Amino acid sequence: MWADEEEKEQEEVWGRRRITPIFEQISFMKKIGLVLSGGGARGFAHLGVLKFLEEKGIQVSAVSGTSAGAIAGSLIAAGYKADEIYQLLISTNYFGWNAIYWGKAGIFSLDALKKVLLKAIPHNSFEQLQLPFFATATNVKSGTVVTKSAGALAEMVLASAAVPVIFPPVNIDGEALNDGGVLNNFPIEPLIGTTDLVIGVHVNKLADLSAQKTPLGPREMIDRCFHLVTAAEIHSKASKCAVFIEPELSSYGMFDVKKSAAIMQAGYDAAKQSEAAFLALL
C-alpha cells in the first residue's frame, strides 16, 4: 500500500510483490543525516546503531563524523554494512607493539589504519563515496576546526582520529591536523540545512563516579577529562537531533578494543530502546 504504482509493477514482474515497511518510508520521504561522535574503542557502538538501522530499513543520506566516528562514517559512506565494518576494524591493532611510533609527536602510528582504509576504499576520494561524508579534525596550532568533504579521504580520516600525544598529527595542505574531538566531538553542523532530520550517536556518556573508591588510572583520567570538557556542548547539540542515541558505555575505556563485540552490542541495544522515537518521526 506504500509503494507507488511503478514500483508495484516492477516488483510484480520480478515476483517480489511486497508491502514496504513503515521504517523504509522514513528513508524514502526524508533525507536523513547521521552524526557520529569520537570515543576511541567506544566507537564500535556506532556499528551497533548502524546494524539496527539496517534491520529496520532506515537509510541515511549523509554522514558526519569525528575521530572514531569519522572512521566508521567513511566506511558507511562507502557502502559497507555494520558487520563488514566490524570485521575490517578488528583486524587492525592500533595499540599493539607493531604500531608503536618512535617519534616525538605520538606513541602509536596510524599506518595500520591507513592500510585498512586504502584497501577498503581504494579510490581514496570523498567525491567517489556513495554518500556525502564530512570528516572533522582540529588544527591545534591555530585552534580551529577543519571539516572536509572533498579530496583525499584516508588522510583526512586519519587526521580526524589522531588523538594528540597518542598519535602524531597528519599534515594536509600544509596544516598539522589532530583529532577532531578536541574542538568538535559531535560535528552536526554540516548536516543542518542539508538534510531533513538528523540521527545523532554519542558514545561518551559520563557516569557519576563520586562513589568510586579506586582512583582513576592515567588513561582513564585523560579519557574522562577530555569528555568532561565537551559534555555541555554535546548535549546542547543533542536538541537538534530528531533521535539522539547515547549508549551506556561508562564501563568501557577508549582503548578497550578487545571488548569491541560487547561495545557494538551496547550500541545496538541503545538504538533498539529508541525504536519508539523513530516511529515518532512519522
Coordinates of C-alpha atoms in Angstrom, one line a residue:
M1 CA 0.0 0.0 0.0
W2 CA 3.0 2.3 0.4
A3 CA 4.8 1.7 -2.9
D4 CA 3.8 3.8 -5.9
E5 CA 2.3 2.1 -8.9
E6 CA 5.5 2.0 -10.9
E7 CA 7.3 0.3 -8.0
K8 CA 4.4 -2.2 -7.6
E9 CA 4.6 -3.1 -11.3
Q10 CA 8.3 -3.7 -11.2
E11 CA 8.0 -5.9 -8.1
E12 CA 5.2 -7.9 -9.6
V13 CA 7.3 -8.6 -12.8
W14 CA 10.1 -10.0 -10.7
G15 CA 7.8 -11.8 -8.4
R16 CA 8.7 -9.6 -5.4
R17 CA 5.5 -8.0 -4.5
R18 CA 5.6 -6.7 -1.0
I19 CA 4.3 -4.1 1.4
T20 CA 7.1 -1.6 2.1
P21 CA 7.9 -1.5 5.8
I22 CA 7.0 1.7 7.6
F23 CA 10.6 2.4 8.5
E24 CA 11.6 2.3 4.9
Q25 CA 9.1 5.1 4.2
I26 CA 11.1 7.3 6.5
S27 CA 14.1 6.9 4.3
F28 CA 12.1 7.3 1.1
M29 CA 10.4 10.5 2.2
K30 CA 13.1 12.3 4.1
K31 CA 16.9 13.0 3.8
I32 CA 18.4 11.6 7.0
G33 CA 21.8 12.7 8.3
L34 CA 23.8 10.6 10.7
V35 CA 26.3 12.3 13.0
L36 CA 28.8 10.1 14.9
S37 CA 31.0 11.2 17.8
G38 CA 34.5 10.3 18.7
G39 CA 35.3 8.0 21.5
G40 CA 38.1 5.6 20.7
A41 CA 37.1 1.9 21.1
R42 CA 33.6 3.0 22.2
G43 CA 33.1 4.0 18.6
F44 CA 32.3 0.3 17.9
A45 CA 28.9 1.3 19.4
H46 CA 28.2 3.2 16.2
L47 CA 28.2 -0.1 14.3
G48 CA 25.6 -1.5 16.7
V49 CA 23.4 1.5 15.9
L50 CA 24.0 1.1 12.2
K51 CA 23.1 -2.6 12.4
F52 CA 19.7 -1.6 14.0
L53 CA 19.1 0.9 11.3
E54 CA 19.9 -1.6 8.6
E55 CA 17.4 -4.1 10.1
K56 CA 14.7 -1.5 10.1
G57 CA 15.3 -0.4 6.6
I58 CA 16.4 3.1 7.6
Q59 CA 18.8 4.5 5.1
V60 CA 20.8 7.6 5.8
S61 CA 21.6 10.2 3.1
A62 CA 24.7 11.8 4.5
V63 CA 27.2 11.2 7.3
S64 CA 29.3 13.5 9.5
G65 CA 31.9 12.1 12.0
T66 CA 34.9 12.9 14.1
S67 CA 37.7 10.6 15.3
A68 CA 36.2 7.1 15.7
G69 CA 33.0 8.4 14.2
A70 CA 35.0 9.5 11.1
I71 CA 36.5 6.0 10.7
A72 CA 33.0 4.4 10.9
G73 CA 31.4 7.2 8.9
S74 CA 33.9 6.9 5.9
L75 CA 33.1 3.2 5.6
I76 CA 29.4 3.7 5.9
A77 CA 29.5 6.4 3.2
A78 CA 31.5 3.9 1.0
G79 CA 28.6 1.4 1.2
Y80 CA 29.8 -1.1 3.8
K81 CA 27.4 -2.7 6.2
A82 CA 27.8 -2.8 10.0
D83 CA 29.2 -6.4 10.2
E84 CA 31.6 -5.8 7.3
I85 CA 33.0 -2.7 9.0
Y86 CA 33.4 -4.5 12.3
Q87 CA 35.4 -7.3 10.6
L88 CA 37.6 -4.7 8.8
L89 CA 38.4 -2.8 12.0
I90 CA 39.0 -5.7 14.4
S91 CA 41.7 -6.9 12.1
T92 CA 43.7 -3.7 12.9
N93 CA 45.8 -3.5 16.1
Y94 CA 46.1 0.2 16.7
F95 CA 47.7 -0.1 20.1
G96 CA 50.0 -3.2 19.7
W97 CA 53.7 -3.3 19.7
N98 CA 53.8 -3.2 15.9
A99 CA 52.0 0.1 16.0
I100 CA 54.5 1.9 18.3
Y101 CA 55.7 5.1 16.7
W102 CA 59.2 6.0 17.9
G103 CA 58.8 9.8 17.3
K104 CA 58.3 12.9 19.3
A105 CA 54.7 13.6 18.2
G106 CA 53.0 10.4 19.2
I107 CA 53.2 7.0 20.8
F108 CA 51.5 4.9 18.1
S109 CA 51.4 5.0 14.4
L110 CA 48.3 5.3 12.2
D111 CA 49.8 3.2 9.4
A112 CA 47.8 0.1 10.2
L113 CA 44.5 2.0 9.9
K114 CA 45.7 3.7 6.7
K115 CA 46.2 0.3 5.1
V116 CA 42.7 -0.8 6.1
L117 CA 41.1 2.3 4.7
L118 CA 43.0 2.2 1.4
K119 CA 42.2 -1.5 0.9
A120 CA 38.5 -0.9 1.7
I121 CA 38.2 2.3 -0.3
P122 CA 40.9 2.1 -3.0
H123 CA 39.7 5.2 -4.8
N124 CA 40.6 7.2 -1.7
S125 CA 38.3 10.1 -2.6
F126 CA 35.4 11.8 -0.8
E127 CA 33.8 12.6 -4.1
Q128 CA 33.5 8.9 -5.1
L129 CA 31.8 7.8 -2.0
Q130 CA 28.2 6.6 -2.2
L131 CA 27.0 9.2 0.3
P132 CA 28.2 12.7 1.2
F133 CA 30.6 12.4 4.1
F134 CA 32.1 15.1 6.3
A135 CA 35.2 14.5 8.4
T136 CA 36.2 16.9 11.2
A137 CA 39.7 17.4 12.5
T138 CA 41.5 20.0 14.7
N139 CA 44.4 22.4 13.9
V140 CA 45.8 22.5 17.3
K141 CA 48.3 25.3 16.5
S142 CA 45.6 27.7 15.2
G143 CA 42.9 26.4 17.5
T144 CA 40.5 25.9 14.6
V145 CA 38.1 23.2 13.4
V146 CA 38.8 21.8 10.0
T147 CA 36.0 19.9 8.2
K148 CA 36.4 18.4 4.7
S149 CA 34.1 16.7 2.3
A150 CA 36.4 16.6 -0.7
G151 CA 39.9 15.5 -1.6
A152 CA 42.0 12.6 -0.2
L153 CA 39.8 10.6 2.1
A154 CA 42.1 8.4 4.1
E155 CA 44.4 11.2 5.1
M156 CA 41.6 13.3 6.5
V157 CA 40.1 10.3 8.4
L158 CA 43.5 9.6 9.9
A159 CA 43.8 13.3 10.9
S160 CA 40.3 13.2 12.5
A161 CA 41.3 10.1 14.5
A162 CA 44.8 11.3 15.6
V163 CA 44.4 11.8 19.3
P164 CA 47.0 14.3 20.4
V165 CA 50.1 12.7 22.1
I166 CA 48.7 9.2 21.4
F167 CA 49.1 9.6 17.6
P168 CA 51.2 12.0 15.5
P169 CA 49.4 14.8 13.6
V170 CA 48.6 14.3 9.9
N171 CA 49.8 17.0 7.5
I172 CA 47.2 18.1 5.0
D173 CA 47.6 21.1 2.7
G174 CA 50.3 22.5 5.0
E175 CA 48.3 22.1 8.2
A176 CA 49.2 19.7 11.0
L177 CA 45.8 18.2 12.0
N178 CA 44.8 16.1 15.0
D179 CA 41.6 14.5 16.5
G180 CA 38.5 16.5 15.6
G181 CA 37.1 15.7 19.0
V182 CA 39.4 18.2 20.6
L183 CA 37.2 21.1 19.4
N184 CA 34.1 19.4 18.0
N185 CA 33.3 15.9 19.2
F186 CA 29.8 15.9 17.7
P187 CA 30.0 17.6 14.3
I188 CA 26.3 18.0 13.5
E189 CA 26.9 21.4 11.7
P190 CA 27.4 20.1 8.1
L191 CA 24.1 18.2 8.3
I192 CA 21.9 21.1 9.4
G193 CA 20.1 22.5 6.4
T194 CA 21.4 19.8 4.1
T195 CA 19.3 17.0 5.5
D196 CA 15.7 17.0 6.7
L197 CA 16.5 15.4 10.1
V198 CA 19.5 14.1 12.0
I199 CA 20.1 10.9 13.9
G200 CA 22.9 11.5 16.4
V201 CA 25.1 8.9 18.2
H202 CA 27.2 10.0 21.1
V203 CA 29.3 7.2 22.7
N204 CA 30.8 9.1 25.7
K205 CA 28.0 9.3 28.2
L206 CA 29.6 10.3 31.5
A207 CA 28.8 8.3 34.6
D208 CA 28.8 9.7 38.1
L209 CA 32.0 8.3 39.7
S210 CA 31.7 10.1 43.0
A211 CA 31.1 6.8 44.8
Q212 CA 34.0 5.1 43.2
K213 CA 36.7 4.4 45.8
T214 CA 39.6 3.4 43.4
P215 CA 41.5 6.2 41.8
L216 CA 41.4 6.6 38.0
G217 CA 44.4 5.4 36.1
P218 CA 46.3 7.7 33.7
R219 CA 44.4 6.6 30.6
E220 CA 41.1 6.8 32.4
M221 CA 41.9 10.3 33.7
I222 CA 42.8 11.5 30.2
D223 CA 39.7 10.0 28.8
R224 CA 37.4 11.4 31.4
C225 CA 38.9 14.9 31.4
F226 CA 38.6 15.1 27.7
H227 CA 34.9 14.3 27.7
L228 CA 34.1 16.4 30.7
V229 CA 35.2 19.5 28.7
T230 CA 32.9 18.7 25.8
A231 CA 29.9 17.3 27.7
A232 CA 27.9 20.6 27.9
E233 CA 28.3 21.4 24.2
I234 CA 27.3 17.8 23.2
H235 CA 24.0 18.0 24.9
S236 CA 23.2 21.4 23.6
K237 CA 23.6 19.9 20.1
A238 CA 21.5 16.9 21.0
S239 CA 18.4 19.0 20.9
K240 CA 19.0 19.5 17.2
C241 CA 18.7 15.7 16.6
A242 CA 15.4 14.1 15.7
V243 CA 16.8 11.0 17.5
F244 CA 19.7 11.2 19.9
I245 CA 21.3 7.9 21.0
E246 CA 23.7 7.7 23.9
P247 CA 24.6 4.1 24.9
E248 CA 25.6 3.3 28.4
L249 CA 29.4 2.7 27.9
S250 CA 30.9 4.0 31.2
S251 CA 32.5 0.6 31.9
Y252 CA 34.4 0.7 28.6
G253 CA 37.5 2.9 28.0
M254 CA 38.6 4.4 24.8
F255 CA 41.4 1.8 24.5
D256 CA 39.2 -1.3 25.1
V257 CA 39.4 -2.6 21.6
K258 CA 39.3 -6.2 22.9
K259 CA 35.8 -5.5 24.2
S260 CA 34.6 -4.4 20.7
A261 CA 31.9 -7.0 20.4
A262 CA 30.2 -6.0 23.7
I263 CA 30.5 -2.4 22.8
M264 CA 28.8 -2.9 19.4
Q265 CA 26.0 -4.8 21.2
A266 CA 25.5 -2.0 23.6
G267 CA 25.1 0.4 20.7
Y268 CA 22.5 -1.9 19.1
D269 CA 20.6 -2.2 22.4
A270 CA 20.5 1.6 22.8
A271 CA 19.2 2.0 19.3
K272 CA 16.5 -0.6 19.9
Q273 CA 15.4 1.2 23.1
S274 CA 14.9 4.3 20.9
E275 CA 12.6 2.5 18.4
A276 CA 9.6 4.5 19.5
A277 CA 11.5 7.7 18.8
F278 CA 12.0 6.6 15.2
L279 CA 8.3 5.8 14.9
A280 CA 7.5 9.3 16.2
L281 CA 9.3 10.8 13.2
L282 CA 6.3 10.0 11.0

